[in-house]
Phi, psi and omega in degrees: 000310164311341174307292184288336198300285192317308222265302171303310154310320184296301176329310188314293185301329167321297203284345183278343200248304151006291200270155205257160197269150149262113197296128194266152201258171196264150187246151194231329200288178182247122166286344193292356208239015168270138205255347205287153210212130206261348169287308192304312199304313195280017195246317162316294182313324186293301185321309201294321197289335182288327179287335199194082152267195173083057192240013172294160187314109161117324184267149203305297188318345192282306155321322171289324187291331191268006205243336178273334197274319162274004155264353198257345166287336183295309197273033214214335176087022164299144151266104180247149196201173198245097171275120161246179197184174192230180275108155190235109169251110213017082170026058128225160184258134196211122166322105180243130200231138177250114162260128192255125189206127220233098162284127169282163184210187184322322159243171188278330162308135196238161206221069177306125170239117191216145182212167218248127177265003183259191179196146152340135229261322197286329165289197200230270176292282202097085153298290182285337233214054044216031179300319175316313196301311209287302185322298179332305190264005170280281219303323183297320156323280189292356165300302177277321153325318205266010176264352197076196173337084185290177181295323189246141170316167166235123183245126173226108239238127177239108195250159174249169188067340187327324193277359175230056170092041207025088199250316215291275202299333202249355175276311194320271213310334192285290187276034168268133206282332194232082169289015183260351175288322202295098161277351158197149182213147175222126230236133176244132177203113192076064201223022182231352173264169207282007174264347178269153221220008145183182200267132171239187211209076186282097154289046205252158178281206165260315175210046168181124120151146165228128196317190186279177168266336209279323176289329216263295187319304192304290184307313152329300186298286183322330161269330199276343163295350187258015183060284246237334177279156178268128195273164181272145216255139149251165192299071193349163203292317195295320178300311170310298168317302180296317177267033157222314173302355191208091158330095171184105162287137167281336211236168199255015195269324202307325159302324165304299207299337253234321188282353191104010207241141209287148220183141143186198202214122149291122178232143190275152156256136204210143188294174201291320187289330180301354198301319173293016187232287143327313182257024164261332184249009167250133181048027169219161147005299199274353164301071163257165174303332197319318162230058204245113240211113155325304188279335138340280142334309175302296162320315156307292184311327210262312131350276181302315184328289158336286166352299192297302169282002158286317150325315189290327168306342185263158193244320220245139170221120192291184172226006162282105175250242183242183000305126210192130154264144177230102203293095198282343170285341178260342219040055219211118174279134158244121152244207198024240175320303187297316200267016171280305175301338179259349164244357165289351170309314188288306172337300167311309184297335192281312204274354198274307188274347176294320183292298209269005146280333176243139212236002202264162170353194182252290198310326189269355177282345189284335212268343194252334172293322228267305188279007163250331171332301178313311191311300210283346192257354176280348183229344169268008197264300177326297196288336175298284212278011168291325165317271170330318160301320159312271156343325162284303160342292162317307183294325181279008175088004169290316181246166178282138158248158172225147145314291161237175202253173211260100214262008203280158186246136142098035163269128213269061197237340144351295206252054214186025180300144194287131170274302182328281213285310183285350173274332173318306203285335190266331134350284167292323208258348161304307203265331150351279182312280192342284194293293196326251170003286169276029151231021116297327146294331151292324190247033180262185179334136181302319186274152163359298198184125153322118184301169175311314183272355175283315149349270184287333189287271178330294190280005160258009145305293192308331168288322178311314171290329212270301195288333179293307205296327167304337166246018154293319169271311174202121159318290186315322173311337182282015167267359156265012149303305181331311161321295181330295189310026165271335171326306189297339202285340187308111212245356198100311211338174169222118150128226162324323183307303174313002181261338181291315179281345187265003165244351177275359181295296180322286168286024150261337166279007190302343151333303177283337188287313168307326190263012195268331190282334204269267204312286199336281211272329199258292186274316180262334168091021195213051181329284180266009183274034150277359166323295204285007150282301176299330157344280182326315211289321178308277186336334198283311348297099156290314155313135178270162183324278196298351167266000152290314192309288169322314173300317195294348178255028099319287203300321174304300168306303189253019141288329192297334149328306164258315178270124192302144177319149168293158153264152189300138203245136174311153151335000000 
C-alpha cells in the first residue's frame, strides 16, 4: 500500500511540476471608446425577428432575411455580398445563404465575427436563438464603419445552416481563398435573454480541435478593463476533458476551431433554477422578444466589443490550441509531453495486458491469438458490416442524407425513427451474426474452443491497437477507455457465476451509458430516442469509417469475452 501511495504522490508532483504558468495578457485597448448600446441592439433584433420569422434554412425569409442584413451594412459602408450555395438535408436539396460583409483594414489579415441568421425549424421568431448574435453584429458592423480604417479587416459572416452543422461557417472557410489569413474568430449565440445573468465562452471544435486559452484569456481581461461588463467564464477543468474527448460544436466557432484558427462562441449563462425555463423557451415556439433583454445585449455586446478592440491592438496571435487542461485557480495549462505521457498510460496498460494475461511464450501466445481469432472476427465482422448496411440503407433512401449532420436539438427527426430501416438493419446484423458464427465453427480451429485466456489476450490487443488509432485522432477520447479494464476481471465463468462476468461486461461499457445519458437526457432533451440518433450518427456517416471499423472492434473483443466460442462443426 506504501507503494502505490509513493507511486501516486510522485504522479501527483509531476503532473504539479507539468504545468505551465499562463501569462495574463496586457490589455491596451481605451474602454473610454466602447460605443455599444443594448436599446439599439434590441431595436434591431426586434425589427430583424419580426421581419422574417419562419427563417430556417430552405424557406423564403431565410433569403430574405440574408439579403436585408447586406443591404443595410452596404449603406453602412461594407462591402457585402450573398454566397448561395445548396446542401443535402433529410434527402433534400436546400437553398442556402451566407451574407458576407467585409470592412476593410490596414491588412489583409482578418478578425471574423459571425452569428447565425437561420433558427430552428421549431420556432417562430428565433428571437435567442440567433436574432440576439445577429442585432449584436449589425451594430458592431456599423460601430466600427463609422470609425474608418481599421488596423485588421474586420469580417462578419450571418451564416446559415448553424442549426444543420455549422455547414454557414465550414462554407465560409471552404471558400476563402487564405484561411491563414483569419487571425481569429468569434461566433455569437443565445446571448440575449433577460434571465441571463454572465457569459460563457465555448471552444470547441466540429469533430476535431478545442480553441485556445490565450483568446479566452484576451476576453476575460478585456471585460474586467472596462469594471463594469460581466466576464466571461471558460469551461471548468471537468467540461474541458469531456468536450475534447467528444469533438461537437453546438456553435458556429466550431469549424474555426476545427481549421485551427484561434476561435470559441459567446453563449449567455443563467442560474440553475432558471435552468427549466432556458430549455422551455430554446428551440420552441416560445424563443420571442417576450424574453429577450436590452441589458443582456448590452452586456454581450459590449463584452465582444471590448474583445475586438483589444484584438486590433495586437501584433502576435498564437495558433496554440489543444489538446490542453486548463487550471484556471493556478492559472496554469498542462499540455503537451506530460500530457502526451498521461495518455499513453492506458495504451501502454491494453498491450501491457494482452501479453500478461496469458503467461505462456510469445510464440505460444501468436498460436494461441490464431485460435481465438475466428471467435473474435464472428462477432466483430457483423457489427462492421452492419456499418455498411446502414449505408445502403442511406443510398436506397430508407434512411435520410445529410450533407452535414443535424446538430438542432428537440427536432423531430430526433424522435421520429424510420423503423422499416431499423428492423432491416437489425435483421441483417442477426443472420450476420448467425453466419459470421457457423464459419467459425467450421472453419475454426482443430480444438474445440479456444481457451479463455487466449481470448482475453487477443482481446485486449485488439483494444490496445483501437487506443493507439484513438490517440492518434483525438487523445482525449481515451478517457472512455478507462472502463474497459473491467474486462480483465471477465473470467469465463459458467453457470450462476456468469452474471458475475455479464456485469464487469456492463461496467467496461459504462462509457456509453454515460454518453447515452448526457446527449440523451441532458444536451438533446430527447432521452432514450438517443439510440436512434446514434444510428444516424453511424448512417450519415457522422462517425467517420474508420472510426467505425474501431468501435465495432472495441464491441467485438468484449463480446468474444462473454459469448463462448463455436464448438467446431464435423466435415
Amino acid at each position: 500500500m506504501k507503494r502505490y501511495f509513493i507511486l501516486l504522490a510522485s504522479g501527483a508532483v509531476f503532473l504539479l511540476a507539468a504545468c505551465t504558468p499562463v501569462e495574463t495578457p496586457e490589455i491596451t485597448y481605451n474602454p473610454g471608446d466602447l460605443r455599444f448600446s443594448g436599446d439599439t441592439a434590441l431595436a434591431i433584433e426586434t425589427d430583424f425577428v419580426t421581419r422574417f420569422p419562419n427563417r430556417d434554412s430552405g424557406e423564403p425569409n431565410n433569403l430574405l432575411a440574408a439579403e436585408w442584413l447586406a443591404d443595410r451594412l452596404k449603406a453602412a459602408g461594407l462591402n457585402c455580398h450573398i454566397d448561395a450555395w445548396e446542401f443535402v438535408n433529410f434527402s433534400r436539396v436546400i437553398p442556402l445563404h451566407n451574407a458576407v460583409c467585409i470592412l476593410p483594414g490596414g491588412s489583409d489579415q482578418e478578425i471574423v465575427l459571425t452569428a447565425h441568421h437561420d433558427q430552428a425549424p421549431m420556432t417562430v421568431q428565433g428571437a435567442d436563438n440567433d436574432g440576439s448574435g445577429i442585432s449584436i453584429l449589425v451594430q458592431l458592423a456599423e460601430i466600427f464603419a463609422s470609425e474608418g480604417t481599421p488596423p485588421y479587416t474586420l469580417v462578419f459572416v450571418f451564416a446559415d445552416a448553424e442549426e444543420y452543422g455549422n455547414a454557414g461557417t465550414a462554407r465560409y472557410l471552404d471558400t476563402h481563398p487564405d484561411p491563414e489569413e483569419i487571425l481569429a474568430a468569434v461566433s455569437l449565440d443565445n446571448i440575449g435573454k433577460e434571465l441571463y445573468t454572465g457569459l460563457e465562452m465555448d471552444p470547441r471544435g466540429r469533430f476535431r480541435g478545442y480553441g485556445p486559452v490565450w483568446l479566452q484569456r484576451v476576453a476575460q481581461e478585456a471585460a474586467r478593463a472596462a469594471s463594469d461588463l460581466r466576464v466571461p467564464t471558460m469551461f471548468p477543468v471537468f467540461a474541458q476533458a469531456l468536450f475534447q474527448a467528444v469533438p461537437l460544436a453546438f456553435m458556429d466557432e466550431g469549424p474555426f476551431v476545427e481549421d485551427g484558427i484561434p476561435s470559441f462562441g459567446f453563449a449567455g449563462t443563467y442560474p440553475a433554477e432558471l435552468g427549466p425555463l432556458h430549455q422551455e423557451t430554446y428551440h420552441s415556439p416560445h424563443d420571442t422578444l417576450e424574453y429577450q433583454s436590452a441589458e443582456s445585449l448590452g452586456q454581450a455586446g459590449l463584452v465582444t466589443e471590448a474583445l475586438v478592440r483589444q484584438l486590433l491592438k495586437m501584433d502576435e496571435f498564437p495558433r496554440v490550441a489543444g489538446p490542453y487542461l486548463y487550471f484556471e485557480a493556478s492559472a496554469t495549462t498542462l499540455r503537451g509531453l506530460p500530457l502526451t505521457l498521461i495518455f499513453l498510460i492506458p495504451i501502454g496498460l491494453f498491450l501491457a495486458s494482452a501479453f500478461l494475461v496469458d503467461r505462456r511464450s510469445l510464440l505460444e501466445k501468436t498460436r494461441a491469438w490464431s485460435s481465438a481469432l475466428p471467435h473474435f472476427l464472428s462477432l466483430w465482422l457483423p457489427l462492421a458490416a452492419s456499418v455498411v448496411v446502414l449505408y445502403l440503407l442511406v443510398a436506397v433512401g430508407l434512411l435520410d442524407k445529410f450533407t452535414y449532420y443535424f446538430a438542432t436539438t428537440k427536432h423531430p427527426v430526433q424522435t421520429q425513427p424510420r423503423w422499416l430501416a431499423i428492423i432491416i438493419w437489425i435483421v441483417a446484423l442477426g443472420l450476420m451474426f448467425a453466419l459470421g458464427r457457423r464459419l467459425a465453427a467450421r472453419f475454426g480451429p482443430s480444438v474445440q474452443t479456444a481457451s479463455h485466456a487466449a481470448i482475453r489476450s487477443l482481446a485486449f490487443l485488439v483494444i490496445g491497437l483501437a487506443a493507439l488509432f484513438v490517440f492518434l485522432t483525438n487523445p482525449f477520447s481515451l478517457v472512455f477507455f478507462l472502463p474497459l479494464f473491467f474486462w480483465l476481471l471477465i473470467r469465463g465463468r459458467r453457470g450462476a457465476a456468469f452474471l458475475l462476468d455479464l456485469l464487469f461486461f456492463l461496467l467496461g461499457g459504462v462509457q456509453l451509458f454515460v454518453l447515452i445519458y448526457f446527449f440523451g437526457f441532458m444536451t438533446l432533451h430527447i432521452g432514450l430516442y438517443i439510440l436512434w440518433y446514434l444510428l444516424m450518427m453511424f448512417a450519415i456517416p457522422m462517425v467517420h469509417p474508420a472510426a467505425a471499423v474501431a468501435i465495432t472492434g472495441i464491441l467485438g473483443a468484449g463480446l468474444s469475452l462473454v459469448v463462448r466460442p463455436p464448438r467446431r462443426l464435423s466435415s
